[in-house]
Short mmCIF file of C-alpha atoms in Angstrom, two decimals:
data_model
loop_
_atom_site.label_atom_id
_atom_site.label_comp_id
_atom_site.label_asym_id
_atom_site.label_seq_id
_atom_site.Cartn_x
_atom_site.Cartn_y
_atom_site.Cartn_z
CA UNK A 209 -38.41 -12.00 19.51
CA UNK A 210 -39.55 -8.46 18.62
CA UNK A 211 -39.89 -5.55 21.04
CA UNK A 212 -43.68 -5.85 21.49
CA UNK A 213 -43.46 -9.54 22.37
CA UNK A 214 -40.50 -9.03 24.71
CA UNK A 215 -42.30 -6.25 26.62
CA UNK A 216 -45.62 -8.06 26.96
CA UNK A 217 -44.35 -11.57 27.64
CA UNK A 218 -43.79 -11.15 31.43
CA UNK A 219 -47.20 -9.50 31.92
CA UNK A 220 -49.08 -12.11 29.88
CA UNK A 221 -47.25 -14.92 31.68
CA UNK A 222 -48.21 -13.43 35.05
CA UNK A 223 -51.82 -12.96 33.94
CA UNK A 224 -52.08 -16.57 32.79
CA UNK A 225 -50.75 -17.76 36.15
CA UNK A 226 -52.78 -15.49 38.43
CA UNK A 227 -55.12 -13.01 36.72
CA UNK A 228 -56.63 -14.39 33.48
CA UNK A 229 -59.19 -11.57 33.44
CA UNK A 230 -56.38 -9.11 32.66
CA UNK A 231 -55.57 -10.83 29.37
CA UNK A 232 -58.26 -8.95 27.45
CA UNK A 233 -56.74 -5.58 28.27
CA UNK A 234 -53.28 -6.86 27.37
CA UNK A 235 -54.20 -8.46 24.04
CA UNK A 236 -57.26 -6.77 22.55
CA UNK A 237 -55.25 -3.97 20.87
CA UNK A 238 -52.49 -6.26 19.60
CA UNK A 239 -52.09 -6.89 15.89
CA UNK A 240 -52.88 -10.56 15.12
CA UNK A 241 -49.28 -11.16 13.97
CA UNK A 242 -47.94 -9.85 17.29
CA UNK A 243 -50.50 -11.94 19.15
CA UNK A 244 -49.32 -15.07 17.32
CA UNK A 245 -45.67 -14.24 18.11
CA UNK A 246 -46.62 -13.82 21.76
CA UNK A 247 -48.35 -17.21 21.85
CA UNK A 248 -45.26 -18.87 20.32
CA UNK A 249 -42.98 -17.20 22.88
CA UNK A 250 -44.93 -18.54 25.86
CA UNK A 251 -44.03 -21.78 27.57
CA UNK A 252 -45.95 -24.61 25.82
CA UNK A 253 -48.42 -25.22 28.66
CA UNK A 254 -49.16 -21.49 28.96
CA UNK A 255 -49.46 -21.07 25.20
CA UNK A 256 -52.00 -23.86 25.14
CA UNK A 257 -53.96 -22.28 28.00
CA UNK A 258 -54.03 -18.90 26.24
CA UNK A 259 -56.66 -19.89 23.69
CA UNK A 260 -58.95 -21.29 26.37
CA UNK A 261 -59.08 -18.06 28.38
CA UNK A 262 -59.13 -15.49 25.56
CA UNK A 263 -62.51 -14.14 24.38
CA UNK A 264 -63.67 -15.85 21.20
CA UNK A 265 -63.01 -12.83 18.97
CA UNK A 266 -59.40 -12.46 20.09
CA UNK A 267 -58.94 -16.25 19.98
CA UNK A 268 -60.14 -16.28 16.37
CA UNK A 269 -57.65 -13.55 15.42
CA UNK A 270 -54.90 -15.55 17.11
CA UNK A 271 -55.66 -18.74 15.19
CA UNK A 272 -55.92 -16.88 11.88
CA UNK A 273 -52.43 -15.41 12.35
CA UNK A 274 -50.70 -18.65 13.39
CA UNK A 275 -48.96 -21.03 10.99
CA UNK A 276 -50.64 -24.39 10.47
CA UNK A 277 -48.67 -26.40 13.02
CA UNK A 278 -49.05 -23.86 15.80
CA UNK A 279 -52.73 -23.31 14.98
CA UNK A 280 -53.42 -27.03 15.25
CA UNK A 281 -51.45 -27.36 18.51
CA UNK A 282 -53.32 -24.46 20.13
CA UNK A 283 -56.70 -25.72 19.03
CA UNK A 284 -56.12 -29.30 20.10
CA UNK A 285 -54.97 -28.08 23.51
CA UNK A 286 -58.59 -27.27 24.37
CA UNK A 287 -60.09 -29.84 26.70
CA UNK A 288 -63.18 -31.89 25.89
CA UNK A 289 -65.20 -29.65 28.21
CA UNK A 290 -64.15 -26.61 26.16
CA UNK A 291 -65.56 -27.78 22.82
CA UNK A 292 -68.32 -25.16 22.96
CA UNK A 293 -65.62 -22.52 23.28
CA UNK A 294 -63.76 -24.13 20.37
CA UNK A 295 -66.83 -23.96 18.14
CA UNK A 296 -67.43 -20.33 19.12
CA UNK A 297 -63.82 -19.43 18.28
CA UNK A 298 -63.98 -21.05 14.83
CA UNK A 299 -67.32 -19.37 14.19
CA UNK A 300 -65.55 -16.00 14.47
CA UNK A 301 -62.80 -16.97 12.02
CA UNK A 302 -62.77 -16.03 8.34
CA UNK A 303 -64.37 -18.78 6.28
CA UNK A 304 -61.17 -19.78 4.46
CA UNK A 305 -59.05 -19.85 7.63
CA UNK A 306 -61.73 -21.85 9.41
CA UNK A 307 -61.82 -24.42 6.60
CA UNK A 308 -58.01 -24.66 6.68
CA UNK A 309 -58.14 -25.38 10.41
CA UNK A 310 -60.82 -28.05 10.04
CA UNK A 311 -58.75 -29.70 7.29
CA UNK A 312 -55.90 -30.14 9.78
CA UNK A 313 -58.03 -31.74 12.50
CA UNK A 314 -58.34 -35.50 13.05
CA UNK A 315 -61.48 -36.77 11.32
CA UNK A 316 -63.21 -37.69 14.58
CA UNK A 317 -62.73 -34.23 16.10
CA UNK A 318 -63.68 -32.56 12.81
CA UNK A 319 -66.93 -34.53 12.63
CA UNK A 320 -67.76 -33.62 16.24
CA UNK A 321 -67.21 -29.91 15.63
CA UNK A 322 -69.10 -29.88 12.34
CA UNK A 323 -72.06 -31.50 14.07
CA UNK A 324 -72.05 -28.68 16.64
CA UNK A 325 -72.26 -25.96 13.96
CA UNK A 326 -75.48 -24.79 12.39
CA UNK A 327 -76.42 -26.43 9.09
CA UNK A 328 -75.37 -23.54 6.85
CA UNK A 329 -71.95 -23.11 8.47
CA UNK A 330 -71.32 -26.86 8.38
CA UNK A 331 -72.28 -27.07 4.70
CA UNK A 332 -70.03 -24.11 3.90
CA UNK A 333 -67.00 -25.75 5.54
CA UNK A 334 -67.65 -29.12 3.90
CA UNK A 335 -67.82 -27.42 0.50
CA UNK A 336 -64.53 -25.57 1.05
CA UNK A 337 -62.87 -28.80 2.21
CA UNK A 338 -63.94 -30.55 -1.01
CA UNK A 339 -61.74 -28.41 -3.26
CA UNK A 340 -58.40 -29.74 -4.48
CA UNK A 341 -55.56 -28.65 -2.19
CA UNK A 342 -53.55 -26.71 -4.80
CA UNK A 343 -56.60 -25.19 -6.51
CA UNK A 344 -58.00 -21.68 -6.32
CA UNK A 345 -61.06 -23.12 -4.59
CA UNK A 346 -58.93 -24.16 -1.61
CA UNK A 347 -58.15 -20.48 -0.98
CA UNK A 348 -61.54 -18.91 -1.49
CA UNK A 349 -63.65 -17.35 1.24
CA UNK A 350 -67.41 -17.09 1.07
CA UNK A 351 -67.38 -13.90 3.16
CA UNK A 352 -67.85 -11.41 0.32
CA UNK A 353 -70.44 -8.83 -0.70
CA UNK A 354 -72.73 -9.89 -3.56
CA UNK A 355 -75.20 -7.31 -4.84
CA UNK A 356 -78.15 -8.01 -7.17
CA UNK A 357 -77.51 -6.05 -10.35
CA UNK A 358 -80.94 -4.41 -10.14
CA UNK A 359 -80.27 -3.02 -6.64
CA UNK A 360 -80.04 0.76 -6.28
CA UNK A 361 -76.93 2.40 -4.88
CA UNK A 362 -78.84 3.43 -1.75
CA UNK A 363 -79.99 -0.15 -1.13
CA UNK A 364 -76.49 -1.48 -1.84
CA UNK A 365 -74.89 0.89 0.68
CA UNK A 366 -77.33 -0.33 3.34
CA UNK A 367 -76.52 -3.96 2.46
CA UNK A 368 -72.77 -3.33 2.70
CA UNK A 369 -73.16 -1.50 6.02
CA UNK A 370 -75.22 -4.34 7.53
CA UNK A 371 -72.85 -7.12 6.46
CA UNK A 372 -69.49 -5.32 6.74
CA UNK A 373 -68.49 -6.85 10.09
CA UNK A 374 -68.77 -10.39 8.70
CA UNK A 375 -67.06 -9.80 5.35
CA UNK A 376 -63.43 -10.50 4.44
CA UNK A 377 -63.35 -7.23 2.49
CA UNK A 378 -65.88 -4.57 1.51
CA UNK A 379 -63.65 -2.56 -0.81
CA UNK A 380 -65.04 -4.50 -3.75
CA UNK A 381 -68.59 -5.82 -4.14
CA UNK A 382 -69.74 -8.13 -6.92
CA UNK A 383 -72.83 -7.71 -9.07
CA UNK A 384 -74.77 -10.92 -9.74
CA UNK A 385 -77.97 -11.97 -11.48
CA UNK A 386 -80.70 -14.01 -9.73
CA UNK A 387 -78.77 -17.23 -10.51
CA UNK A 388 -75.58 -15.97 -8.89
CA UNK A 389 -73.82 -15.43 -12.22
CA UNK A 390 -71.02 -12.90 -11.93
CA UNK A 391 -71.80 -9.78 -13.95
CA UNK A 392 -69.28 -7.23 -12.74
CA UNK A 393 -67.60 -5.49 -9.84
CA UNK A 394 -68.31 -2.30 -7.93
CA UNK A 395 -65.72 -0.55 -5.80
CA UNK A 396 -66.60 1.13 -2.52
CA UNK A 397 -65.50 4.41 -4.12
CA UNK A 398 -68.07 3.96 -6.91
CA UNK A 399 -70.80 3.19 -4.39
CA UNK A 400 -70.28 6.27 -2.23
CA UNK A 401 -69.81 8.67 -5.16
CA UNK A 402 -72.69 7.52 -7.39
CA UNK A 403 -76.25 8.93 -7.31
CA UNK A 404 -78.35 6.98 -4.82
CA UNK A 405 -81.09 6.17 -7.34
CA UNK A 406 -78.78 4.57 -9.91
CA UNK A 407 -78.70 0.78 -10.16
CA UNK A 408 -75.66 -1.40 -9.68
CA UNK A 409 -75.64 -2.62 -13.28
CA UNK A 410 -75.30 1.00 -14.40
CA UNK A 411 -72.15 1.70 -12.37
CA UNK A 412 -70.46 -1.71 -12.27
CA UNK A 413 -67.33 -2.63 -14.20
CA UNK A 414 -68.29 -5.59 -16.42
CA UNK A 415 -64.67 -6.28 -17.46
CA UNK A 416 -63.70 -8.21 -14.37
CA UNK A 417 -60.85 -10.66 -13.96
CA UNK A 418 -61.89 -13.94 -12.38
CA UNK A 419 -60.41 -17.38 -11.84
CA UNK A 420 -62.01 -20.82 -12.18
CA UNK A 421 -62.42 -22.83 -9.00
CA UNK A 422 -60.21 -25.65 -10.34
CA UNK A 423 -57.43 -23.37 -11.61
CA UNK A 424 -54.01 -23.65 -10.04
CA UNK A 425 -53.21 -21.27 -7.19
CA UNK A 426 -50.08 -20.05 -9.00
CA UNK A 427 -52.24 -18.92 -11.91
CA UNK A 428 -54.50 -17.03 -9.51
CA UNK A 429 -51.46 -15.35 -7.95
CA UNK A 430 -50.16 -14.29 -11.37
CA UNK A 431 -53.52 -12.78 -12.32
CA UNK A 432 -53.83 -10.92 -9.04
CA UNK A 433 -50.33 -9.48 -9.42
CA UNK A 434 -50.74 -8.66 -13.12
CA UNK A 435 -53.94 -6.69 -12.63
CA UNK A 436 -52.95 -5.25 -9.24
CA UNK A 437 -56.08 -6.52 -7.46
CA UNK A 438 -56.93 -6.67 -3.77
CA UNK A 439 -59.35 -9.54 -4.31
CA UNK A 440 -60.45 -11.74 -7.18
CA UNK A 441 -63.71 -13.67 -7.65
CA UNK A 442 -63.70 -17.44 -8.02
CA UNK A 443 -66.34 -18.86 -10.37
CA UNK A 444 -67.62 -22.28 -11.41
CA UNK A 445 -67.99 -23.61 -14.95
CA UNK A 446 -71.24 -21.62 -15.36
CA UNK A 447 -69.52 -18.38 -14.24
CA UNK A 448 -71.44 -18.34 -10.96
CA UNK A 449 -69.46 -16.71 -8.19
CA UNK A 450 -68.48 -19.11 -5.41
CA UNK A 451 -66.29 -16.80 -3.35
CA UNK A 452 -63.26 -14.54 -3.53
CA UNK A 453 -59.52 -14.89 -3.02
CA UNK A 454 -57.87 -12.00 -1.19
CA UNK A 455 -54.35 -10.74 -1.72
CA UNK A 456 -53.20 -11.74 1.78
CA UNK A 457 -54.05 -15.39 1.13
CA UNK A 458 -52.27 -15.39 -2.22
CA UNK A 459 -49.21 -13.76 -0.68
CA UNK A 460 -48.94 -16.85 1.51
CA UNK A 461 -49.09 -19.02 -1.63
CA UNK A 462 -46.41 -16.95 -3.35
CA UNK A 463 -44.16 -17.27 -0.30
CA UNK A 464 -44.71 -21.03 -0.11
CA UNK A 465 -44.03 -21.51 -3.83
CA UNK A 466 -40.87 -19.38 -3.68
CA UNK A 467 -39.65 -21.36 -0.66
CA UNK A 468 -40.39 -24.65 -2.40
CA UNK A 469 -38.57 -23.57 -5.58
CA UNK A 470 -35.57 -22.33 -3.59
CA UNK A 471 -35.35 -25.67 -1.79
CA UNK A 472 -35.62 -27.62 -5.04
CA UNK A 473 -32.90 -25.50 -6.64
CA UNK A 474 -30.67 -26.35 -3.70
CA UNK A 475 -31.29 -30.08 -4.32
CA UNK A 476 -33.58 -30.48 -1.31
CA UNK A 477 -37.02 -32.06 -1.35
CA UNK A 478 -39.46 -29.34 -0.20
CA UNK A 479 -40.14 -29.40 3.54
CA UNK A 480 -43.81 -29.53 4.47
CA UNK A 481 -43.22 -27.71 7.75
CA UNK A 482 -41.08 -24.67 8.69
CA UNK A 483 -37.39 -25.50 9.12
CA UNK A 484 -37.39 -24.57 12.83
CA UNK A 485 -40.21 -27.02 13.59
CA UNK A 486 -39.08 -29.82 11.25
CA UNK A 487 -37.60 -32.87 12.93
CA UNK A 488 -34.07 -34.08 12.20
CA UNK A 489 -35.57 -37.08 10.43
CA UNK A 490 -37.67 -34.89 8.11
CA UNK A 491 -34.68 -32.73 7.18
CA UNK A 492 -32.43 -35.73 6.56
CA UNK A 493 -35.14 -37.38 4.48
CA UNK A 494 -35.46 -34.20 2.39
CA UNK A 495 -31.74 -33.88 1.78
CA UNK A 496 -30.37 -37.42 1.62
CA UNK A 497 -31.85 -38.66 -1.71
CA UNK A 498 -30.48 -35.79 -3.78
CA UNK A 499 -27.17 -35.78 -1.90
CA UNK A 500 -26.63 -39.48 -2.63
CA UNK A 501 -27.74 -39.08 -6.26
CA UNK A 502 -25.37 -36.15 -6.80
CA UNK A 503 -22.53 -38.09 -5.18
CA UNK A 504 -23.11 -40.97 -7.58
CA UNK A 505 -23.12 -38.50 -10.49
CA UNK A 506 -19.86 -36.94 -9.32
CA UNK A 507 -18.27 -40.41 -9.27
CA UNK A 508 -18.36 -40.16 -13.06
CA UNK A 509 -15.81 -37.34 -12.89
CA UNK A 510 -13.41 -39.79 -11.26
CA UNK A 511 -13.83 -42.12 -14.23
CA UNK A 512 -13.14 -39.27 -16.65
CA UNK A 513 -10.01 -38.21 -14.77
CA UNK A 514 -8.79 -41.80 -14.57
CA UNK A 515 -9.34 -42.26 -18.30
CA UNK A 516 -7.25 -39.25 -19.28
CA UNK A 517 -4.61 -39.93 -16.63
CA UNK A 518 -3.95 -43.29 -18.31
CA UNK A 519 -4.47 -42.09 -21.86
CA UNK A 520 -0.79 -41.57 -22.56
CA UNK A 521 -0.99 -37.76 -22.72
CA UNK A 522 2.45 -36.46 -21.80
CA UNK A 523 0.98 -33.31 -20.26
CA UNK A 524 -1.79 -35.03 -18.27
CA UNK A 525 -0.13 -34.46 -14.89
CA UNK A 526 0.41 -30.78 -15.65
CA UNK A 527 -3.19 -30.36 -16.80
CA UNK A 528 -4.54 -31.73 -13.52
CA UNK A 529 -3.54 -28.51 -11.73
CA UNK A 530 -6.15 -26.58 -13.71
CA UNK A 531 -9.06 -29.01 -13.33
CA UNK A 532 -10.73 -27.06 -10.44
CA UNK A 533 -10.46 -23.86 -12.50
CA UNK A 534 -12.19 -25.44 -15.49
CA UNK A 535 -15.03 -27.28 -13.78
CA UNK A 536 -15.88 -24.44 -11.39
CA UNK A 537 -16.17 -22.02 -14.33
CA UNK A 538 -18.66 -24.29 -16.10
CA UNK A 539 -20.65 -24.98 -12.94
CA UNK A 540 -20.85 -21.30 -12.04
CA UNK A 541 -21.97 -20.36 -15.55
CA UNK A 542 -24.64 -23.07 -15.63
CA UNK A 543 -25.92 -22.20 -12.17
CA UNK A 544 -26.25 -18.53 -13.12
CA UNK A 545 -28.20 -19.35 -16.28
CA UNK A 546 -30.43 -21.88 -14.54
CA UNK A 547 -31.30 -19.42 -11.77
CA UNK A 548 -32.19 -16.66 -14.24
CA UNK A 549 -34.20 -18.91 -16.56
CA UNK A 550 -36.15 -20.73 -13.85
CA UNK A 551 -37.15 -17.43 -12.30
CA UNK A 552 -38.00 -15.95 -15.70
CA UNK A 553 -40.25 -18.92 -16.47
CA UNK A 554 -42.01 -18.38 -13.16
CA UNK A 555 -42.65 -14.64 -13.41
CA UNK A 556 -42.32 -13.78 -17.12
CA UNK A 557 -44.10 -16.85 -18.48
CA UNK A 558 -41.41 -17.90 -20.94
CA UNK A 559 -42.87 -20.68 -23.07
CA UNK A 560 -41.94 -23.13 -25.82
CA UNK A 561 -42.21 -20.36 -28.41
CA UNK A 562 -39.32 -18.56 -26.72
CA UNK A 563 -36.93 -21.53 -26.76
CA UNK A 564 -34.90 -20.53 -29.82
CA UNK A 565 -34.67 -16.91 -28.71
CA UNK A 566 -33.57 -17.82 -25.19
CA UNK A 567 -31.00 -20.42 -26.28
CA UNK A 568 -29.54 -18.06 -28.91
CA UNK A 569 -29.35 -15.27 -26.38
CA UNK A 570 -27.63 -17.48 -23.79
CA UNK A 571 -25.21 -18.85 -26.39
CA UNK A 572 -24.05 -15.32 -27.20
CA UNK A 573 -23.90 -14.34 -23.53
CA UNK A 574 -22.03 -17.55 -22.70
CA UNK A 575 -19.43 -16.92 -25.40
CA UNK A 576 -18.85 -13.33 -24.29
CA UNK A 577 -18.57 -14.32 -20.63
CA UNK A 578 -16.38 -17.26 -21.58
CA UNK A 579 -13.93 -15.01 -23.42
CA UNK A 580 -13.79 -12.60 -20.46
CA UNK A 581 -13.09 -15.38 -17.96
CA UNK A 582 -10.66 -17.06 -20.38
CA UNK A 583 -8.58 -13.87 -20.61
CA UNK A 584 -8.06 -13.98 -16.85
CA UNK A 585 -7.05 -17.64 -17.08
CA UNK A 586 -4.63 -16.98 -19.94
CA UNK A 587 -2.91 -14.18 -18.01
CA UNK A 588 -2.64 -16.47 -14.99
CA UNK A 589 -0.96 -19.21 -17.05
CA UNK A 590 1.45 -16.86 -18.84
CA UNK A 591 2.58 -15.34 -15.55
CA UNK A 592 3.09 -18.58 -13.64
CA UNK A 593 3.91 -21.35 -16.11
CA UNK A 594 7.39 -21.62 -17.59
CA UNK A 595 7.02 -24.90 -19.48
CA UNK A 596 5.20 -24.61 -22.82
CA UNK A 597 3.37 -21.59 -21.40
CA UNK A 598 1.91 -20.41 -24.73
CA UNK A 599 0.48 -23.82 -25.62
CA UNK A 600 -0.84 -24.18 -22.07
CA UNK A 601 -2.37 -20.69 -22.16
CA UNK A 602 -4.10 -21.44 -25.46
CA UNK A 603 -5.48 -24.74 -24.15
CA UNK A 604 -6.69 -23.21 -20.88
CA UNK A 605 -8.19 -20.14 -22.57
CA UNK A 606 -10.10 -22.08 -25.21
CA UNK A 607 -11.24 -24.65 -22.65
CA UNK A 608 -12.59 -22.02 -20.26
CA UNK A 609 -14.38 -20.14 -23.04
CA UNK A 610 -15.94 -23.38 -24.30
CA UNK A 611 -16.94 -24.66 -20.86
CA UNK A 612 -18.54 -21.36 -19.82
CA UNK A 613 -20.51 -21.21 -23.10
CA UNK A 614 -21.63 -24.84 -22.75
CA UNK A 615 -22.53 -24.16 -19.11
CA UNK A 616 -24.81 -21.31 -20.13
CA UNK A 617 -26.56 -23.51 -22.70
CA UNK A 618 -26.97 -26.46 -20.31
CA UNK A 619 -28.19 -24.20 -17.50
CA UNK A 620 -30.76 -22.76 -19.89
CA UNK A 621 -31.73 -25.86 -21.84
CA UNK A 622 -32.30 -28.31 -18.98
CA UNK A 623 -35.03 -26.24 -17.20
CA UNK A 624 -36.75 -25.52 -20.52
CA UNK A 625 -36.68 -29.21 -21.44
CA UNK A 626 -38.14 -30.14 -18.06
CA UNK A 627 -40.94 -27.61 -18.53
CA UNK A 628 -41.64 -29.12 -21.97
CA UNK A 629 -41.90 -32.57 -20.35
CA UNK A 630 -44.33 -31.26 -17.73
CA UNK A 631 -41.80 -31.39 -14.88
CA UNK A 632 -41.22 -28.50 -12.48
CA UNK A 633 -38.12 -26.67 -13.84
CA UNK A 634 -36.95 -26.00 -10.28
CA UNK A 635 -36.01 -29.69 -10.13
CA UNK A 636 -33.04 -28.67 -12.32
CA UNK A 637 -31.16 -27.78 -9.16
CA UNK A 638 -27.93 -25.86 -9.35
CA UNK A 639 -25.97 -28.76 -7.76
CA UNK A 640 -27.39 -31.09 -10.42
CA UNK A 641 -26.41 -28.78 -13.27
CA UNK A 642 -22.98 -28.22 -11.72
CA UNK A 643 -22.46 -32.00 -11.54
CA UNK A 644 -23.40 -32.45 -15.20
CA UNK A 645 -21.05 -29.66 -16.19
CA UNK A 646 -18.21 -31.12 -14.14
CA UNK A 647 -18.26 -34.17 -16.39
CA UNK A 648 -18.77 -32.20 -19.60
CA UNK A 649 -16.11 -29.67 -18.60
CA UNK A 650 -13.47 -32.33 -17.99
CA UNK A 651 -14.09 -33.96 -21.37
CA UNK A 652 -13.96 -30.59 -23.17
CA UNK A 653 -10.81 -29.57 -21.30
CA UNK A 654 -8.78 -32.70 -21.96
CA UNK A 655 -9.88 -32.98 -25.59
CA UNK A 656 -8.88 -29.38 -26.30
CA UNK A 657 -5.64 -29.76 -24.35
CA UNK A 658 -4.82 -32.84 -26.42
CA UNK A 659 -4.83 -30.63 -29.51
CA UNK A 660 -2.32 -28.16 -28.08
CA UNK A 661 -0.35 -30.42 -25.74
CA UNK A 662 -0.32 -33.92 -27.25
#
């Protein structure tokens, strides 16, 4: 709980119990994020009452700042008699946040609320709800400034001033033709510094980056980051502008994707709700399948060890002492490579054309790292082993160098192969790669040792 929430919590609690009229003074200057934290910190019954007594404008800001689960809980806490208040609150929300809320509602409640809206608002929400969940269209807002290209700067400034309060952003306006086709963009700076009698098509930037409505959200995020944009237009197949995606919405997508990838790399099925609000059953369900699968994979190492233990190698018992050293070196090397490559594919757009370059690079890096780690292992053996120490040192050193090099190649190759097959590379979790390298490392180790210590 931050300082603002801790200081205001007693006063807001008291106001909800005895003096609801004081809530406006306590909350109207709060940042929406602080307001959402305050609502979460309240006792459940008070948190639910908060939305009912707040003015619609503040209530809208509260819902916009909440995560999905909390937003739905607050909204559904409104009684049947407060549906008019519910409609008024959603009417004040940004178009994209409002559509997200309606998507969460039970179909019966959603239909009831849509029927209470005016025709244009209802049609707008239905259209936003029709877009594929992971598409750019699912993030767009229709609250943007569109200016006819033939409009003068003076007329455009008046249009921006009149609509500013309802827009998601006014820093960028978009020039369109009579059919709504996107022609260019005009910044607020250009508007206020250009001669008033000039037309928009004379001052607009025609080289504008846009995204198709069916494009993936990750692609939209990459474009926004690459061109350092605050907002990006979303167009249909005829290049007609449908809305815009703002940087704050895409930041949420980036955070969600990073969280999902991190969970996959840890061999966990992505959670659909925040960890703190996920049930024990949901967490177990996310973790159990991979944990069981990895356990079954690790059973293969037992078979490998059993095979070499009964192979007749005189030195097999002595070699067993160094098994953890060998397999951990390979697993660590593979995990490092996998982490670097998966992230590089996400942010640097490594593709199939880079496969040979990347594998060659990792092979060299793996060999160099393998030699460095092997030197440490050789010194360790020479200092502590008295029986056949030179043969043992040679076997351990060559095994470590080989396993680390193979680990680098496996950690690199598996994610790239998965990408080639159309599978999310993050599925190549570090525990999975470590398990594969445990088996490979044992085979390499005992085969090399058999050459030096038959």
